[in-house]
Amino acid sequence: MIKKKIEEEIKMLDSIIKNGKVVTHTDVLEADVAIENGIIAAIGYNLGQAKEVIDAKGNYVMPGCIDPHNHIGMFVDYNGDLKSETGAGLIGGNTMMMQCGVGNYPIMDVVKMMKDPIKSYAYGDVGMYAALLTDDDLTKIPELSAMGINSYKFFLAYKGKFAESIGLMNCNIDNGYLYEGIKEIKKVGGLPMFHAENVEMVVRVEPEFRHTNTLKTWADARPNIAEEIDFFTACEIAEFLKSPIYQVHSSVARVTDIAREFRLRGNKVYMEGMPQYCILDYEGKNLKEPLLGKINPPIRSHKDRDGCLENLKRGEYDVLATDSANSMYADKKKDGNIWNMILDWSSAGLMLPLVLSEFVNKGHLTMPDVVRMSSYNTAKIHGYAPKKGMLAPGSDADIIIVDLNKTKKLSAKTTPSWSDWCLYEGWELKGWPVLTMLRGKVVVKDDKLLVEPGFGEFVKSQPAYK
């Protein structure tokens, strides 16, 4: 009887991660992490006994990354892509990704078509943001918010034939639409996002460069000023309406000067940085096939690359993302002419390894910097905190253990991504996760997926700006 009572009084936790360096958005701590019922129970010392003890072996213990910018199924089968990209994401340290809800159907139909398969095909957790294209879409914002979608994207870069080139038949967004959209988003406390490239300017500039076939001419046809103009205009509209604003994939270094002006006036201007704009330039000397680097906004000059890296080091970017989209090599390359190639490359599961290898191990960022931009800020800005994005009691136990000395050579076979090609073919990256935990369950160990498709869940966001 006494023995039974003692056993009942001893609380057995589900898991404890020991011997790790716990990374928050501000500090690195020598501490253990206790997990119970899929939730972080405590961080500290002498946390009790557990059914499972995970030895971090002196490596870094940090919140799982959230990649807020993905286009799953844009050029390939959606269900298969959802499976492969969430799996690749878990291996690379992304416990959650945000999918862009965009298509040629009414927005509620698009969201349903993308949301429903998550429970059957996703390995990792998935949130969503909605691309607003039509007047009818604006009327659905309250309904979208109620179902847990509170970030909304405006494709300022696409109209007419430019929109049709990426498969959007109903996209004719102008500044008036952006104004009306931000007004409606503000009513629900949501976040307006925008792709800044002035399409009217690009339409006029592009024809003079179509006679050449280089990554540089793709950038020349979409000049820096096109991004700067739309960035400034979107910030002006948001300031007038007293709304936050969020730029996706910032590629022009000087844009942060404009952002600083608005921020100093008290405006919430968020910027999404991406590794590619800090490590690549349009000369493509570190790429086996530079033309495959065609994306929008384009990879720019070495001056912009270096400037974006300085912006990253100074903390100008609030979050990190990939803009990942999959294709098959033959579909991407087509006839070898950059003007006929589609806009994509797969980066699922590569955000964190690129950041660790190219920025942390080269002395540009600290580990708390990484947590701040790849987890903590992302969750707060998009309305997923405190459930996601942080190591704190009560948050989901979405945790990765990172070995900064682990190296892997990149190829199309490095991760289970749908794509049969890799832009970074042959690169050796130093710094990878060795274990990934999602909601308290170890889902990846030593690059092996330990769960089945359908383990992932749709994650609702909350309005963060009411």
Short mmCIF file of C-alpha atoms in Angstrom, two decimals:
data_model
loop_
_atom_site.label_atom_id
_atom_site.label_comp_id
_atom_site.label_asym_id
_atom_site.label_seq_id
_atom_site.Cartn_x
_atom_site.Cartn_y
_atom_site.Cartn_z
CA MET A 1 0.00 0.00 0.00
CA ILE A 2 2.82 2.44 0.91
CA LYS A 3 4.73 1.55 -2.26
CA LYS A 4 1.64 2.17 -4.41
CA LYS A 5 1.06 5.57 -2.81
CA ILE A 6 4.68 6.62 -3.39
CA GLU A 7 4.44 5.59 -7.06
CA GLU A 8 1.26 7.61 -7.48
CA GLU A 9 2.95 10.69 -6.02
CA ILE A 10 5.94 10.47 -8.37
CA LYS A 11 4.96 12.36 -11.52
CA MET A 12 6.35 10.68 -14.62
CA LEU A 13 6.70 13.20 -17.45
CA ASP A 14 6.40 12.01 -21.03
CA SER A 15 9.83 13.26 -22.09
CA ILE A 16 12.82 15.27 -20.92
CA ILE A 17 15.51 16.66 -23.22
CA LYS A 18 18.77 16.81 -21.28
CA ASN A 19 22.32 18.04 -21.82
CA GLY A 20 21.41 20.65 -24.40
CA LYS A 21 21.90 24.35 -24.97
CA VAL A 22 18.38 25.76 -24.95
CA VAL A 23 17.97 28.63 -27.42
CA THR A 24 15.30 31.31 -27.05
CA HIS A 25 14.91 34.48 -29.10
CA THR A 26 17.18 36.29 -26.63
CA ASP A 27 19.44 33.78 -24.87
CA VAL A 28 21.25 30.45 -24.84
CA LEU A 29 20.69 28.54 -21.59
CA GLU A 30 22.16 25.38 -20.09
CA ALA A 31 18.86 23.74 -19.17
CA ASP A 32 16.57 20.75 -19.64
CA VAL A 33 13.16 20.76 -21.31
CA ALA A 34 10.25 18.76 -19.91
CA ILE A 35 7.35 17.68 -22.13
CA GLU A 36 3.92 16.46 -21.08
CA ASN A 37 0.90 15.73 -23.31
CA GLY A 38 2.54 17.33 -26.33
CA ILE A 39 3.15 20.58 -24.46
CA ILE A 40 6.29 22.08 -22.94
CA ALA A 41 5.82 21.60 -19.20
CA ALA A 42 8.95 23.28 -17.86
CA ILE A 43 12.45 24.50 -18.68
CA GLY A 44 15.13 24.29 -16.00
CA TYR A 45 16.96 21.78 -13.81
CA ASN A 46 15.88 18.76 -11.75
CA LEU A 47 12.60 18.55 -13.60
CA GLY A 48 11.76 15.05 -12.40
CA GLN A 49 11.54 11.68 -14.06
CA ALA A 50 10.33 10.89 -17.56
CA LYS A 51 9.31 7.88 -19.60
CA GLU A 52 11.68 9.03 -22.33
CA VAL A 53 14.98 10.83 -21.79
CA ILE A 54 16.53 12.41 -24.88
CA ASP A 55 20.23 13.24 -24.69
CA ALA A 56 20.97 16.38 -26.72
CA LYS A 57 24.72 15.66 -26.38
CA GLY A 58 25.63 19.30 -25.96
CA ASN A 59 23.83 20.38 -29.13
CA TYR A 60 21.40 23.28 -29.46
CA VAL A 61 17.76 22.78 -28.48
CA MET A 62 15.46 25.28 -30.17
CA PRO A 63 11.85 25.74 -31.26
CA GLY A 64 10.95 24.18 -34.58
CA CYS A 65 11.09 26.58 -37.49
CA ILE A 66 8.01 28.00 -39.18
CA ASP A 67 8.39 28.69 -42.90
CA PRO A 68 5.71 31.32 -43.62
CA HIS A 69 5.96 31.35 -47.42
CA ASN A 70 5.18 28.24 -49.49
CA HIS A 71 3.41 27.42 -52.75
CA ILE A 72 2.62 23.74 -52.36
CA GLY A 73 1.09 22.18 -55.46
CA MET A 74 1.61 25.24 -57.64
CA PHE A 75 3.20 23.27 -60.51
CA VAL A 76 2.72 19.65 -59.38
CA ASP A 77 0.02 17.49 -57.78
CA TYR A 78 -1.11 19.17 -54.56
CA ASN A 79 -1.63 16.11 -52.37
CA GLY A 80 1.67 14.51 -53.31
CA ASP A 81 3.49 17.81 -52.91
CA LEU A 82 1.89 18.40 -49.51
CA LYS A 83 3.21 15.02 -48.39
CA SER A 84 6.74 15.47 -49.75
CA GLU A 85 7.26 19.08 -48.68
CA THR A 86 6.02 18.68 -45.12
CA GLY A 87 8.22 15.60 -44.82
CA ALA A 88 11.24 17.43 -46.22
CA GLY A 89 10.41 20.30 -43.92
CA LEU A 90 10.49 18.14 -40.79
CA ILE A 91 13.87 16.70 -41.77
CA GLY A 92 15.21 20.22 -42.28
CA GLY A 93 13.80 21.59 -39.02
CA ASN A 94 10.45 23.07 -40.11
CA THR A 95 7.77 21.81 -37.76
CA MET A 96 5.23 24.06 -39.46
CA MET A 97 4.82 25.80 -42.79
CA MET A 98 2.31 28.32 -44.05
CA GLN A 99 0.68 27.57 -47.40
CA CYS A 100 -0.52 30.25 -49.80
CA GLY A 101 -4.21 29.78 -50.56
CA VAL A 102 -4.40 30.98 -54.15
CA GLY A 103 -6.19 29.78 -57.29
CA ASN A 104 -8.73 30.52 -59.98
CA TYR A 105 -11.74 29.51 -57.90
CA PRO A 106 -13.61 31.48 -55.24
CA ILE A 107 -11.29 31.88 -52.27
CA MET A 108 -13.40 29.73 -49.91
CA ASP A 109 -13.27 26.85 -52.41
CA VAL A 110 -9.50 27.27 -52.80
CA VAL A 111 -8.96 27.20 -49.05
CA LYS A 112 -11.14 24.12 -48.62
CA MET A 113 -9.30 22.26 -51.40
CA MET A 114 -5.96 23.01 -49.75
CA LYS A 115 -7.01 22.59 -46.12
CA ASP A 116 -8.91 19.30 -46.26
CA PRO A 117 -6.01 17.10 -47.48
CA ILE A 118 -3.77 18.17 -44.57
CA LYS A 119 -5.30 15.57 -42.25
CA SER A 120 -4.45 12.80 -44.74
CA TYR A 121 -1.20 13.85 -46.41
CA ALA A 122 0.79 16.27 -44.23
CA TYR A 123 3.66 15.03 -42.09
CA GLY A 124 4.08 18.39 -40.36
CA ASP A 125 1.72 21.12 -39.22
CA VAL A 126 0.34 23.58 -41.75
CA GLY A 127 -1.13 27.05 -41.43
CA MET A 128 -2.51 29.13 -44.27
CA TYR A 129 -2.67 32.65 -45.63
CA ALA A 130 -5.09 33.70 -48.34
CA ALA A 131 -4.30 35.52 -51.57
CA LEU A 132 -7.03 38.06 -52.32
CA LEU A 133 -7.67 38.51 -56.05
CA THR A 134 -11.27 39.64 -56.59
CA ASP A 135 -13.88 41.92 -55.03
CA ASP A 136 -15.78 38.84 -53.87
CA ASP A 137 -12.65 37.63 -52.04
CA LEU A 138 -12.73 40.80 -49.92
CA THR A 139 -16.22 39.93 -48.69
CA LYS A 140 -14.94 36.58 -47.39
CA ILE A 141 -12.33 38.03 -45.02
CA PRO A 142 -14.51 37.66 -41.88
CA GLU A 143 -15.24 34.03 -42.81
CA LEU A 144 -11.55 33.32 -43.43
CA SER A 145 -10.62 34.90 -40.12
CA ALA A 146 -13.19 32.78 -38.26
CA MET A 147 -11.67 29.61 -39.69
CA GLY A 148 -8.18 30.59 -38.55
CA ILE A 149 -6.71 32.37 -41.57
CA ASN A 150 -5.66 35.89 -40.59
CA SER A 151 -2.86 36.79 -43.00
CA TYR A 152 -3.81 37.98 -46.49
CA LYS A 153 -1.63 38.45 -49.56
CA PHE A 154 -1.82 40.95 -52.42
CA PHE A 155 0.00 40.08 -55.67
CA LEU A 156 0.94 43.61 -56.75
CA ALA A 157 3.39 42.14 -59.28
CA TYR A 158 0.84 40.44 -61.52
CA LYS A 159 -1.85 41.68 -63.89
CA GLY A 160 -3.14 40.49 -67.24
CA LYS A 161 -0.59 38.36 -69.11
CA PHE A 162 1.85 38.51 -66.21
CA ALA A 163 -0.77 36.97 -63.94
CA GLU A 164 -1.70 34.40 -66.56
CA SER A 165 1.98 33.38 -66.84
CA ILE A 166 1.78 31.95 -63.31
CA GLY A 167 -1.71 30.54 -63.81
CA LEU A 168 -3.78 33.35 -62.27
CA MET A 169 -6.68 34.27 -64.55
CA ASN A 170 -8.50 36.76 -62.29
CA CYS A 171 -5.69 38.89 -60.87
CA ASN A 172 -5.85 42.62 -61.66
CA ILE A 173 -4.88 44.19 -58.36
CA ASP A 174 -4.29 47.94 -58.25
CA ASN A 175 -3.70 50.42 -55.43
CA GLY A 176 -7.42 50.97 -55.00
CA TYR A 177 -7.94 47.27 -54.41
CA LEU A 178 -5.04 47.24 -51.94
CA TYR A 179 -6.64 50.17 -50.11
CA GLU A 180 -10.04 48.46 -49.89
CA GLY A 181 -8.42 45.18 -48.91
CA ILE A 182 -6.41 46.64 -46.05
CA LYS A 183 -9.55 48.39 -44.76
CA GLU A 184 -11.41 45.08 -44.63
CA ILE A 185 -8.48 43.19 -43.09
CA LYS A 186 -8.17 45.80 -40.37
CA LYS A 187 -11.76 45.12 -39.30
CA VAL A 188 -10.85 41.55 -38.28
CA GLY A 189 -7.41 42.41 -36.87
CA GLY A 190 -5.57 40.58 -39.64
CA LEU A 191 -2.25 41.14 -41.41
CA PRO A 192 -2.01 42.43 -45.01
CA MET A 193 0.96 41.07 -46.98
CA PHE A 194 2.19 42.21 -50.37
CA HIS A 195 4.50 41.18 -53.21
CA ALA A 196 6.20 44.42 -54.22
CA GLU A 197 7.06 44.71 -57.92
CA ASN A 198 5.41 47.49 -59.89
CA VAL A 199 3.88 45.63 -62.81
CA GLU A 200 3.25 48.75 -64.92
CA MET A 201 6.97 49.49 -64.89
CA VAL A 202 7.97 45.88 -65.59
CA VAL A 203 5.62 45.74 -68.60
CA ARG A 204 7.45 48.74 -70.11
CA VAL A 205 10.98 47.67 -69.20
CA GLU A 206 10.94 43.97 -70.01
CA PRO A 207 10.81 44.05 -73.85
CA GLU A 208 14.25 45.67 -74.20
CA PHE A 209 15.88 42.70 -72.45
CA ARG A 210 14.12 39.78 -74.11
CA HIS A 211 16.89 39.28 -76.68
CA THR A 212 19.33 37.91 -74.10
CA ASN A 213 19.24 34.72 -72.04
CA THR A 214 20.94 35.25 -68.68
CA LEU A 215 19.92 35.47 -65.05
CA LYS A 216 21.15 39.07 -65.11
CA THR A 217 18.75 40.10 -67.85
CA TRP A 218 15.86 38.60 -65.90
CA ALA A 219 16.83 40.91 -63.03
CA ASP A 220 17.34 43.88 -65.37
CA ALA A 221 13.81 43.40 -66.69
CA ARG A 222 12.44 43.69 -63.14
CA PRO A 223 14.53 46.60 -61.82
CA ASN A 224 15.09 47.51 -58.19
CA ILE A 225 12.97 50.62 -58.49
CA ALA A 226 9.90 48.50 -59.30
CA GLU A 227 10.13 46.92 -55.84
CA GLU A 228 10.95 50.22 -54.14
CA ILE A 229 7.94 52.02 -55.67
CA ASP A 230 5.41 49.38 -54.65
CA PHE A 231 6.97 49.01 -51.20
CA PHE A 232 6.70 52.74 -50.54
CA THR A 233 3.13 52.92 -51.86
CA ALA A 234 1.92 49.95 -49.79
CA CYS A 235 3.49 51.43 -46.66
CA GLU A 236 1.85 54.81 -47.37
CA ILE A 237 -1.58 53.20 -47.71
CA ALA A 238 -1.09 51.15 -44.55
CA GLU A 239 0.07 54.22 -42.63
CA PHE A 240 -2.98 56.19 -43.79
CA LEU A 241 -5.27 53.37 -42.64
CA LYS A 242 -3.29 52.81 -39.42
CA SER A 243 -2.68 49.18 -40.30
CA PRO A 244 0.36 46.92 -40.03
CA ILE A 245 1.90 45.80 -43.33
CA TYR A 246 4.17 42.89 -44.28
CA GLN A 247 6.43 42.63 -47.32
CA VAL A 248 7.05 39.11 -48.59
CA HIS A 249 10.47 38.15 -50.06
CA SER A 250 12.42 41.41 -49.76
CA SER A 251 15.11 41.37 -52.47
CA VAL A 252 16.32 44.99 -52.79
CA ALA A 253 18.74 46.08 -50.10
CA ARG A 254 17.69 49.76 -50.19
CA VAL A 255 14.07 48.93 -49.34
CA THR A 256 15.05 48.75 -45.67
CA ASP A 257 15.82 52.49 -45.81
CA ILE A 258 12.19 53.10 -46.76
CA ALA A 259 10.99 50.72 -44.06
CA ARG A 260 13.07 52.52 -41.46
CA GLU A 261 11.40 55.82 -42.34
CA PHE A 262 7.94 54.37 -41.69
CA ARG A 263 9.03 52.45 -38.60
CA LEU A 264 10.46 55.60 -37.06
CA ARG A 265 7.01 57.15 -37.39
CA GLY A 266 5.57 54.30 -35.33
CA ASN A 267 4.23 52.11 -38.12
CA LYS A 268 4.36 48.32 -37.97
CA VAL A 269 6.26 47.46 -41.14
CA TYR A 270 7.35 43.82 -41.21
CA MET A 271 9.88 42.46 -43.68
CA GLU A 272 10.39 38.88 -44.79
CA GLY A 273 13.99 38.04 -45.66
CA MET A 274 15.12 34.98 -47.59
CA PRO A 275 18.49 33.19 -47.64
CA GLN A 276 18.73 33.25 -51.45
CA TYR A 277 18.84 37.04 -51.63
CA CYS A 278 21.71 37.09 -49.12
CA ILE A 279 23.86 34.35 -50.70
CA LEU A 280 23.20 34.44 -54.47
CA ASP A 281 23.68 37.02 -57.20
CA TYR A 282 22.75 37.06 -60.87
CA GLU A 283 26.26 36.08 -62.01
CA GLY A 284 25.42 32.63 -60.66
CA LYS A 285 29.04 31.59 -60.23
CA ASN A 286 28.23 29.28 -57.32
CA LEU A 287 25.39 27.52 -59.20
CA LYS A 288 25.76 24.62 -61.65
CA GLU A 289 22.84 25.88 -63.75
CA PRO A 290 22.32 29.58 -63.01
CA LEU A 291 19.27 29.98 -65.26
CA LEU A 292 17.34 27.64 -62.97
CA GLY A 293 17.51 30.46 -60.43
CA LYS A 294 14.69 32.30 -62.19
CA ILE A 295 12.24 33.52 -59.55
CA ASN A 296 10.29 36.67 -58.69
CA PRO A 297 11.56 38.91 -57.31
CA PRO A 298 14.74 38.06 -59.19
CA ILE A 299 18.15 37.21 -57.82
CA ARG A 300 19.92 40.56 -58.07
CA SER A 301 23.45 42.00 -58.20
CA HIS A 302 26.30 41.22 -55.82
CA LYS A 303 25.76 44.71 -54.40
CA ASP A 304 22.18 43.85 -53.46
CA ARG A 305 23.27 40.42 -52.21
CA ASP A 306 25.82 42.01 -49.90
CA GLY A 307 23.33 44.69 -48.87
CA CYS A 308 20.67 42.11 -48.02
CA LEU A 309 23.23 40.22 -45.93
CA GLU A 310 24.01 43.42 -44.03
CA ASN A 311 20.28 43.97 -43.51
CA LEU A 312 20.04 40.45 -42.12
CA LYS A 313 22.95 41.00 -39.75
CA ARG A 314 21.47 44.30 -38.51
CA GLY A 315 18.12 42.70 -37.77
CA GLU A 316 16.19 44.60 -40.44
CA TYR A 317 14.30 41.45 -41.45
CA ASP A 318 11.65 40.32 -39.00
CA VAL A 319 11.21 36.79 -40.33
CA LEU A 320 12.90 34.29 -42.63
CA ALA A 321 11.13 32.27 -45.33
CA THR A 322 11.78 30.36 -48.57
CA ASP A 323 9.01 30.99 -51.17
CA SER A 324 9.40 27.30 -52.01
CA ALA A 325 7.56 25.84 -55.01
CA ASN A 326 8.18 22.54 -56.75
CA SER A 327 8.55 21.51 -60.36
CA MET A 328 10.17 18.74 -62.35
CA TYR A 329 13.45 19.54 -64.10
CA ALA A 330 12.04 19.17 -67.62
CA ASP A 331 9.10 21.42 -66.81
CA LYS A 332 11.35 24.03 -65.22
CA LYS A 333 14.04 24.17 -67.91
CA LYS A 334 11.78 23.73 -70.96
CA ASP A 335 13.86 24.81 -73.99
CA GLY A 336 16.64 26.41 -71.94
CA ASN A 337 15.40 29.96 -72.57
CA ILE A 338 14.95 31.82 -69.29
CA TRP A 339 11.96 33.69 -70.72
CA ASN A 340 10.07 30.41 -71.07
CA MET A 341 11.02 28.91 -67.70
CA ILE A 342 8.60 28.78 -64.80
CA LEU A 343 9.19 30.69 -61.57
CA ASP A 344 10.21 28.29 -58.85
CA TRP A 345 12.66 26.15 -57.01
CA SER A 346 12.24 23.80 -54.09
CA SER A 347 13.61 24.96 -50.74
CA ALA A 348 11.45 22.89 -48.40
CA GLY A 349 13.64 21.84 -45.50
CA LEU A 350 16.57 23.99 -46.61
CA MET A 351 15.79 27.28 -44.85
CA LEU A 352 17.40 26.35 -41.54
CA PRO A 353 20.40 24.44 -42.98
CA LEU A 354 21.21 27.37 -45.28
CA VAL A 355 20.92 29.81 -42.39
CA LEU A 356 23.08 27.69 -40.09
CA SER A 357 25.74 27.01 -42.71
CA GLU A 358 25.95 30.36 -44.45
CA PHE A 359 25.11 32.75 -41.62
CA VAL A 360 25.68 31.17 -38.19
CA ASN A 361 28.78 29.13 -38.96
CA LYS A 362 30.24 32.09 -40.86
CA GLY A 363 29.71 34.47 -37.94
CA HIS A 364 26.90 36.61 -39.36
CA LEU A 365 24.11 35.51 -36.98
CA THR A 366 23.80 34.08 -33.48
CA MET A 367 21.55 31.18 -32.56
CA PRO A 368 19.08 33.52 -30.78
CA ASP A 369 18.95 35.54 -34.02
CA VAL A 370 17.91 32.38 -35.84
CA VAL A 371 15.16 31.58 -33.33
CA ARG A 372 13.90 35.15 -33.44
CA MET A 373 13.56 35.23 -37.24
CA SER A 374 12.66 31.61 -38.01
CA SER A 375 10.27 30.84 -35.15
CA TYR A 376 9.45 33.46 -32.52
CA ASN A 377 8.68 36.51 -34.68
CA THR A 378 6.93 34.42 -37.31
CA ALA A 379 4.50 33.01 -34.75
CA LYS A 380 3.82 36.40 -33.18
CA ILE A 381 3.43 38.35 -36.42
CA HIS A 382 1.11 35.80 -38.04
CA GLY A 383 -0.97 35.08 -34.93
CA TYR A 384 0.26 31.60 -33.93
CA ALA A 385 1.90 32.56 -30.62
CA PRO A 386 2.14 31.38 -27.91
CA LYS A 387 1.02 27.97 -29.23
CA LYS A 388 3.80 27.87 -31.81
CA GLY A 389 7.25 29.32 -32.32
CA MET A 390 8.71 29.39 -28.82
CA LEU A 391 10.21 27.29 -26.06
CA ALA A 392 7.98 28.24 -23.15
CA PRO A 393 5.72 26.39 -20.70
CA GLY A 394 2.34 25.91 -22.32
CA SER A 395 3.58 26.08 -25.92
CA ASP A 396 3.42 23.09 -28.25
CA ALA A 397 6.50 20.91 -27.87
CA ASP A 398 7.72 21.61 -31.41
CA ILE A 399 11.44 21.22 -30.81
CA ILE A 400 14.55 20.55 -32.86
CA ILE A 401 18.04 19.55 -31.78
CA VAL A 402 20.70 21.11 -34.01
CA ASP A 403 24.28 19.98 -34.55
CA LEU A 404 26.28 22.88 -35.99
CA ASN A 405 29.01 20.47 -37.14
CA LYS A 406 26.84 18.04 -39.08
CA THR A 407 27.49 18.31 -42.82
CA LYS A 408 25.49 17.16 -45.83
CA LYS A 409 26.01 17.63 -49.54
CA LEU A 410 22.94 18.92 -51.33
CA SER A 411 21.31 17.14 -54.24
CA ALA A 412 17.80 16.32 -55.37
CA LYS A 413 18.04 13.25 -53.12
CA THR A 414 19.03 15.12 -49.95
CA THR A 415 15.41 15.41 -48.81
CA PRO A 416 12.20 13.68 -49.94
CA SER A 417 11.08 16.77 -51.86
CA TRP A 418 8.93 16.27 -54.95
CA SER A 419 11.42 18.04 -57.24
CA ASP A 420 13.96 15.97 -59.15
CA TRP A 421 16.44 18.87 -59.23
CA CYS A 422 18.16 21.12 -56.70
CA LEU A 423 19.36 24.65 -57.40
CA TYR A 424 22.12 24.22 -54.81
CA GLU A 425 23.36 20.95 -56.32
CA GLY A 426 26.77 20.05 -54.88
CA TRP A 427 26.76 22.59 -52.04
CA GLU A 428 27.97 21.22 -48.73
CA LEU A 429 26.05 22.70 -45.83
CA LYS A 430 27.34 22.58 -42.27
CA GLY A 431 24.68 22.68 -39.55
CA TRP A 432 21.61 20.42 -39.55
CA PRO A 433 18.92 19.15 -37.20
CA VAL A 434 19.58 15.69 -35.79
CA LEU A 435 16.15 15.33 -34.17
CA THR A 436 12.75 16.92 -34.74
CA MET A 437 9.86 16.76 -32.30
CA LEU A 438 6.32 17.85 -33.19
CA ARG A 439 3.73 18.24 -30.46
CA GLY A 440 5.86 16.14 -28.12
CA LYS A 441 6.49 13.23 -30.49
CA VAL A 442 9.87 12.54 -32.09
CA VAL A 443 9.02 12.68 -35.80
CA VAL A 444 12.53 12.71 -37.30
CA LYS A 445 15.75 11.20 -36.02
CA ASP A 446 18.97 11.08 -38.02
CA ASP A 447 17.14 12.19 -41.20
CA LYS A 448 14.51 9.44 -40.98
CA LEU A 449 10.80 10.21 -40.80
CA LEU A 450 9.19 8.31 -37.92
CA VAL A 451 5.53 9.20 -38.51
CA GLU A 452 3.02 8.62 -41.28
CA PRO A 453 1.37 11.19 -43.56
CA GLY A 454 -1.58 12.70 -41.77
CA PHE A 455 0.27 13.30 -38.52
CA GLY A 456 0.32 16.98 -39.43
CA GLU A 457 -2.56 19.22 -38.44
CA PHE A 458 -4.08 22.43 -39.74
CA VAL A 459 -3.11 25.20 -37.31
CA LYS A 460 -5.49 28.09 -36.79
CA SER A 461 -4.09 31.58 -36.34
CA GLN A 462 -5.61 34.29 -34.16
CA PRO A 463 -6.12 37.93 -35.20
CA ALA A 464 -2.95 39.57 -33.90
CA TYR A 465 -3.84 43.22 -34.56
CA LYS A 466 -7.23 43.89 -32.94
#
